[in-house]
Coordinates of C-alpha atoms in Angstrom, one line a residue:
M256 CA 51.2 -20.7 -109.1
N257 CA 50.8 -23.5 -111.4
T258 CA 47.6 -25.3 -110.6
S259 CA 48.9 -28.9 -111.8
L260 CA 51.9 -28.4 -109.5
K261 CA 49.7 -27.4 -106.7
N262 CA 47.3 -30.4 -106.9
L263 CA 50.4 -32.8 -107.3
H264 CA 51.3 -34.8 -104.4
C265 CA 54.7 -35.4 -103.5
A266 CA 54.4 -39.1 -103.7
D267 CA 53.5 -38.7 -107.2
C268 CA 56.2 -36.4 -108.2
Q269 CA 58.6 -39.3 -109.6
A270 CA 56.0 -39.9 -112.3
V271 CA 57.0 -36.3 -113.4
N272 CA 60.7 -36.1 -112.7
G273 CA 61.7 -39.6 -112.6
D274 CA 63.0 -41.6 -109.8
T275 CA 64.2 -38.8 -107.6
C276 CA 65.7 -39.0 -104.1
V277 CA 63.5 -37.3 -101.8
M278 CA 60.2 -37.4 -103.8
G279 CA 60.8 -41.0 -105.3
R280 CA 62.3 -43.1 -102.4
I281 CA 61.0 -42.3 -98.9
E282 CA 58.1 -43.7 -97.0
K283 CA 54.6 -42.2 -98.0
H284 CA 53.8 -40.8 -94.5
W285 CA 57.0 -38.6 -94.6
L286 CA 55.8 -37.5 -98.1
D287 CA 52.4 -36.6 -96.7
K288 CA 54.3 -34.4 -94.2
F289 CA 56.1 -32.5 -97.0
Q290 CA 52.7 -32.3 -98.8
E291 CA 51.3 -30.4 -95.9
R292 CA 54.1 -28.0 -95.4
K293 CA 55.6 -27.4 -98.9
H294 CA 55.4 -24.0 -100.6
L295 CA 55.6 -23.5 -104.1
N296 CA 57.9 -20.9 -105.6
T297 CA 58.3 -19.6 -109.2
F298 CA 61.7 -17.8 -110.0
Q299 CA 62.3 -16.1 -113.3
K300 CA 65.6 -16.6 -115.2
G301 CA 68.3 -14.6 -113.3
N302 CA 66.5 -14.5 -110.0
L303 CA 68.5 -15.7 -106.8
I304 CA 67.0 -18.6 -105.1
F305 CA 69.7 -18.5 -102.1
H306 CA 72.7 -16.5 -101.2
E307 CA 75.9 -17.4 -99.6
G308 CA 76.3 -16.2 -96.4
N309 CA 72.6 -16.6 -95.5
Y310 CA 71.2 -19.1 -93.1
P311 CA 69.0 -22.0 -94.9
L312 CA 65.4 -21.9 -94.0
G313 CA 64.5 -24.9 -95.7
L314 CA 65.0 -27.6 -98.7
Y315 CA 64.5 -26.7 -102.3
A316 CA 63.4 -29.4 -104.6
I317 CA 63.3 -28.3 -108.4
F318 CA 60.0 -29.2 -110.2
S319 CA 61.0 -27.7 -113.3
G320 CA 63.7 -25.4 -115.0
K321 CA 67.5 -25.2 -114.6
V322 CA 69.6 -23.9 -111.8
K323 CA 73.3 -22.8 -111.5
I324 CA 75.2 -23.3 -108.1
F325 CA 78.0 -20.8 -108.0
R326 CA 80.5 -19.1 -105.5
T327 CA 81.5 -15.4 -105.7
S328 CA 85.0 -14.5 -105.0
E329 CA 86.3 -11.3 -103.0
V330 CA 86.7 -9.4 -106.4
G331 CA 83.0 -10.1 -107.2
K332 CA 83.5 -12.8 -109.9
D333 CA 81.2 -15.9 -110.0
Y334 CA 82.5 -19.3 -110.4
I335 CA 79.8 -22.0 -111.2
L336 CA 80.4 -25.3 -109.3
R337 CA 77.6 -27.2 -110.8
L338 CA 74.2 -27.2 -112.7
A339 CA 70.9 -28.6 -111.3
K340 CA 67.8 -29.6 -113.0
E341 CA 64.4 -31.1 -112.6
G342 CA 64.2 -33.7 -109.8
E343 CA 67.2 -32.3 -108.0
I344 CA 67.3 -30.9 -104.3
L345 CA 69.2 -27.8 -103.2
G346 CA 70.5 -26.5 -100.0
Y347 CA 70.6 -29.8 -98.1
R348 CA 74.3 -29.7 -97.1
S349 CA 73.7 -26.4 -95.1
I350 CA 70.8 -27.8 -93.4
L351 CA 72.6 -30.8 -92.4
T352 CA 75.6 -28.9 -90.8
Y353 CA 73.5 -26.1 -89.5
E354 CA 75.7 -23.7 -91.3
K355 CA 75.4 -20.6 -93.6
Y356 CA 75.1 -21.3 -97.4
E357 CA 78.5 -21.6 -98.9
V358 CA 77.3 -21.1 -102.2
S359 CA 74.6 -19.4 -104.0
A360 CA 71.8 -20.6 -106.5
E361 CA 70.3 -18.7 -109.5
A362 CA 67.8 -19.7 -111.9
L363 CA 69.0 -20.3 -115.4
E364 CA 65.6 -20.2 -116.8
D365 CA 62.1 -19.8 -115.4
T366 CA 62.0 -22.3 -112.5
Q367 CA 59.5 -23.9 -110.3
L368 CA 60.6 -25.3 -106.9
C369 CA 58.9 -26.8 -103.9
F370 CA 60.2 -25.4 -100.5
I371 CA 60.3 -27.6 -97.6
P372 CA 60.8 -26.0 -94.2
S373 CA 64.0 -27.4 -92.4
E374 CA 62.2 -28.8 -89.4
V375 CA 60.1 -30.9 -91.5
F376 CA 63.1 -32.2 -93.6
L377 CA 65.2 -32.8 -90.3
N378 CA 62.2 -34.7 -88.8
A379 CA 61.9 -36.8 -91.8
L380 CA 65.7 -37.4 -91.7
Q381 CA 65.6 -38.7 -88.2
G382 CA 62.6 -41.0 -88.9
S383 CA 63.4 -42.3 -92.1
T384 CA 66.2 -44.7 -92.7
R385 CA 65.6 -44.6 -96.5
L386 CA 66.1 -40.6 -96.5
T387 CA 69.3 -40.9 -94.5
A388 CA 70.6 -43.6 -96.8
C389 CA 69.5 -41.2 -99.7
M390 CA 71.3 -38.1 -98.1
M391 CA 74.6 -40.1 -97.6
G392 CA 74.5 -41.3 -101.1
L393 CA 74.0 -37.6 -102.3
L394 CA 76.8 -36.3 -100.3
A395 CA 79.3 -39.0 -101.4
D396 CA 78.1 -38.3 -105.0
E397 CA 78.9 -34.6 -104.5
L398 CA 82.4 -35.5 -102.8
K399 CA 83.2 -37.6 -105.9
Q400 CA 82.2 -34.8 -108.5
T401 CA 84.3 -32.5 -106.6
E402 CA 87.4 -34.7 -106.8
V403 CA 86.8 -35.4 -110.3
K404 CA 86.7 -31.7 -111.2
L405 CA 89.7 -30.9 -109.2
T406 CA 91.7 -33.8 -110.9
E407 CA 90.5 -32.5 -114.4
M408 CA 91.6 -28.9 -113.4
T409 CA 95.1 -30.1 -112.8
Q410 CA 95.3 -32.9 -115.4
K411 CA 93.4 -31.8 -118.4
T412 CA 94.0 -29.0 -120.8
V413 CA 91.8 -26.0 -121.4
K414 CA 90.9 -27.4 -124.8
E415 CA 90.0 -30.8 -123.4
R416 CA 88.0 -29.1 -120.5
T417 CA 86.1 -26.9 -123.1
A418 CA 85.2 -30.0 -125.2
E419 CA 84.1 -31.9 -122.1
M420 CA 81.9 -28.7 -120.8
I421 CA 80.2 -28.8 -124.3
L422 CA 79.3 -32.7 -124.0
M423 CA 78.1 -32.0 -120.5
L424 CA 75.9 -29.3 -121.6
R425 CA 74.5 -31.6 -124.5
R426 CA 73.7 -34.2 -121.8
F427 CA 72.4 -31.9 -119.2
Y428 CA 70.1 -29.7 -121.5
G429 CA 69.4 -31.9 -124.3
S430 CA 69.1 -30.9 -128.1
E431 CA 66.8 -29.2 -130.3
A432 CA 64.7 -30.9 -133.0
D433 CA 67.9 -31.2 -135.4
G434 CA 69.6 -33.3 -132.7
K435 CA 72.7 -31.1 -132.8
T436 CA 71.8 -27.7 -131.3
I437 CA 72.2 -27.6 -127.5
L438 CA 69.1 -26.3 -125.8
A439 CA 71.2 -24.2 -123.5
S440 CA 71.6 -20.2 -123.6
L441 CA 74.6 -19.3 -121.3
S442 CA 76.8 -16.6 -121.7
R443 CA 80.5 -16.8 -122.5
E444 CA 81.2 -15.8 -118.9
E445 CA 79.2 -18.6 -117.5
L446 CA 80.8 -21.0 -120.2
A447 CA 84.2 -19.9 -119.1
S448 CA 83.2 -20.4 -115.4
L449 CA 82.3 -24.0 -116.0
V450 CA 85.6 -24.7 -117.7
G451 CA 87.5 -23.1 -115.2
T452 CA 89.4 -20.6 -117.5
A453 CA 89.4 -16.7 -118.4
T454 CA 86.4 -15.7 -120.8
E455 CA 88.9 -14.7 -123.5
T456 CA 90.5 -18.2 -123.4
L457 CA 87.2 -19.7 -123.5
I458 CA 86.1 -17.4 -126.6
R459 CA 89.6 -18.4 -128.3
M460 CA 88.8 -22.2 -127.7
L461 CA 85.3 -22.1 -129.1
S462 CA 86.6 -20.2 -132.2
E463 CA 89.2 -22.9 -133.0
F464 CA 86.5 -25.5 -132.4
K465 CA 84.3 -23.4 -135.1
D466 CA 87.3 -23.2 -137.4
F467 CA 87.8 -26.9 -137.4
K468 CA 84.1 -27.4 -137.8
V469 CA 83.6 -29.3 -134.6
I470 CA 80.8 -26.9 -133.4
E471 CA 78.8 -24.1 -135.0
L472 CA 78.0 -20.9 -133.0
K473 CA 75.1 -18.5 -133.5
G474 CA 74.6 -16.1 -130.5
K475 CA 74.6 -18.1 -127.3
K476 CA 73.6 -21.4 -129.2
I477 CA 76.2 -24.1 -129.9
T478 CA 75.5 -26.8 -132.3
V479 CA 77.7 -30.0 -132.5
L480 CA 78.7 -30.8 -136.0
N481 CA 81.1 -33.6 -135.1
L482 CA 80.3 -35.5 -132.0
H483 CA 83.0 -38.0 -132.5
L484 CA 85.9 -35.4 -132.9
L485 CA 84.3 -33.4 -129.9
Q486 CA 84.6 -36.7 -127.7
E487 CA 88.3 -37.1 -129.1
L488 CA 89.1 -33.5 -128.0
A489 CA 87.7 -33.9 -124.5
N490 CA 89.9 -37.2 -124.2
I491 CA 86.7 -39.2 -123.8
Y492 CA 86.4 -42.7 -125.5
D493 CA 83.7 -45.2 -124.9

């Protein structure tokens, strides 16, 4: 257990993770309740945090690390729906609907989470108008992201979606000291899942981008050589 995390009060978590929803906006007496009942958990890379089909026992707040949210098909193929990082919360939709998880969550790197029991979260939700407004905003944003992704799947080409995926990873993970190499280490299967295409097609697209010197590939590392052209390939213009 990380000592600094153990001693960090929920009310001060915004100083570490920015202006987060649960930890940064609700009344302090509800944060005191969270502080009293929270449990600290560490998940190593590849560990499941929760699994679709199980009932939720509480809310997860990411203190550090990266998480992928995915759904598994009947044939056992994983489809990544989104990525989550420091300051975000997981599992709230199933708690609000009193239903089983429809998705799974897995640590993409060593990750620390605060676990808040469902009854504590629901009591706070009933008593805090700020938390209620915040959760409504999260649900609305989630719906918007789903609509955007569905639109892109039908209207954008695989090349455009591949370029956009690389740009998304650059924003999400950040870059190494050279300012070009993305701090992500995802498999080709995971990248293909983010794009919504077959792994073979994704590999072909990356090779094409490499041939045109848009990116450079070294193992799982992607280095962006021509950001402007990558944005053009994604059909994104400022």
